[in-house]
């Protein structure tokens, strides 16, 4: 069940043109070097915790986790 906040949906709409699609946030993370694992968690070489992410990366990750039940950032 979708759980993203209205603010986060608005931000995704502002960036990608659609407040609920996973396509824009997924492409953004992939273009930034993240890889989606079979466990639905994102991995990026050199990123070990959320403090090392950009705000945009973090917001896309949180949107996918909250709205689409992705697993978040995997521990390296």
Coordinates of C-alpha atoms in Angstrom, one line a residue:
X1 CA 0.0 0.0 0.0
X2 CA 1.4 3.4 -1.0
X3 CA 2.8 5.3 2.0
X4 CA 4.9 8.2 0.6
X5 CA 4.1 11.6 2.0
X6 CA 2.3 14.2 -0.1
X7 CA 5.5 16.3 0.0
X8 CA 7.6 13.4 -1.4
X9 CA 5.1 12.7 -4.1
X10 CA 5.0 16.4 -5.0
X11 CA 8.8 16.4 -5.3
X12 CA 8.8 13.4 -7.5
X13 CA 6.2 15.0 -9.7
X14 CA 8.3 18.2 -9.9
X15 CA 11.4 16.3 -10.9
X16 CA 9.9 13.5 -13.1
X17 CA 6.5 14.7 -14.1
X18 CA 4.5 11.9 -12.4
X19 CA 3.8 11.8 -8.6
X20 CA 3.5 8.0 -8.4
X21 CA 5.6 6.4 -11.1
X22 CA 8.7 4.4 -10.1
X23 CA 10.4 5.0 -13.5
X24 CA 11.9 8.4 -12.9
X25 CA 13.4 7.7 -9.5
X26 CA 14.7 4.3 -10.6
X27 CA 16.4 5.8 -13.7
X28 CA 17.8 8.7 -11.5
X29 CA 19.4 6.2 -9.1
X30 CA 20.7 4.0 -11.9
X31 CA 22.3 7.0 -13.7
X32 CA 23.9 7.9 -10.3
X33 CA 25.6 4.4 -10.2
X34 CA 23.2 2.5 -8.0
X35 CA 22.3 -1.1 -8.9
X36 CA 19.0 -2.7 -7.8
X37 CA 19.6 -6.2 -6.4
X38 CA 17.3 -9.2 -6.5
X39 CA 16.4 -8.4 -2.9
X40 CA 14.9 -5.0 -4.0
X41 CA 17.7 -3.1 -2.2
X42 CA 19.9 -0.6 -3.9
X43 CA 23.7 -0.8 -3.9
X44 CA 26.4 1.7 -5.0
X45 CA 30.1 1.1 -4.7
X46 CA 31.5 3.3 -2.0
X47 CA 28.2 4.1 -0.3
X48 CA 27.9 2.5 3.0
X49 CA 25.2 4.6 4.7
X50 CA 22.5 7.2 4.0
X51 CA 24.8 10.1 5.1
X52 CA 26.9 9.6 2.0
X53 CA 24.0 10.1 -0.4
X54 CA 22.9 13.3 -2.0
X55 CA 19.6 14.7 -1.0
X56 CA 18.1 13.8 -4.4
X57 CA 19.4 10.3 -4.2
X58 CA 18.0 9.9 -0.6
X59 CA 14.6 11.3 -1.7
X60 CA 14.4 8.9 -4.6
X61 CA 15.4 6.0 -2.5
X62 CA 12.8 6.9 0.2
X63 CA 10.1 7.4 -2.4
X64 CA 10.7 4.0 -3.8
X65 CA 10.8 2.4 -0.4
X66 CA 7.7 4.1 0.9
X67 CA 5.5 4.2 -2.3
X68 CA 6.7 1.0 -3.9
X69 CA 8.0 -1.2 -1.1
X70 CA 11.6 -1.3 -2.4
X71 CA 14.1 -2.5 0.3
X72 CA 16.1 0.7 0.7
X73 CA 19.9 0.9 0.7
X74 CA 21.7 -2.4 1.2
X75 CA 24.6 -2.7 3.6
X76 CA 27.9 -3.0 1.8

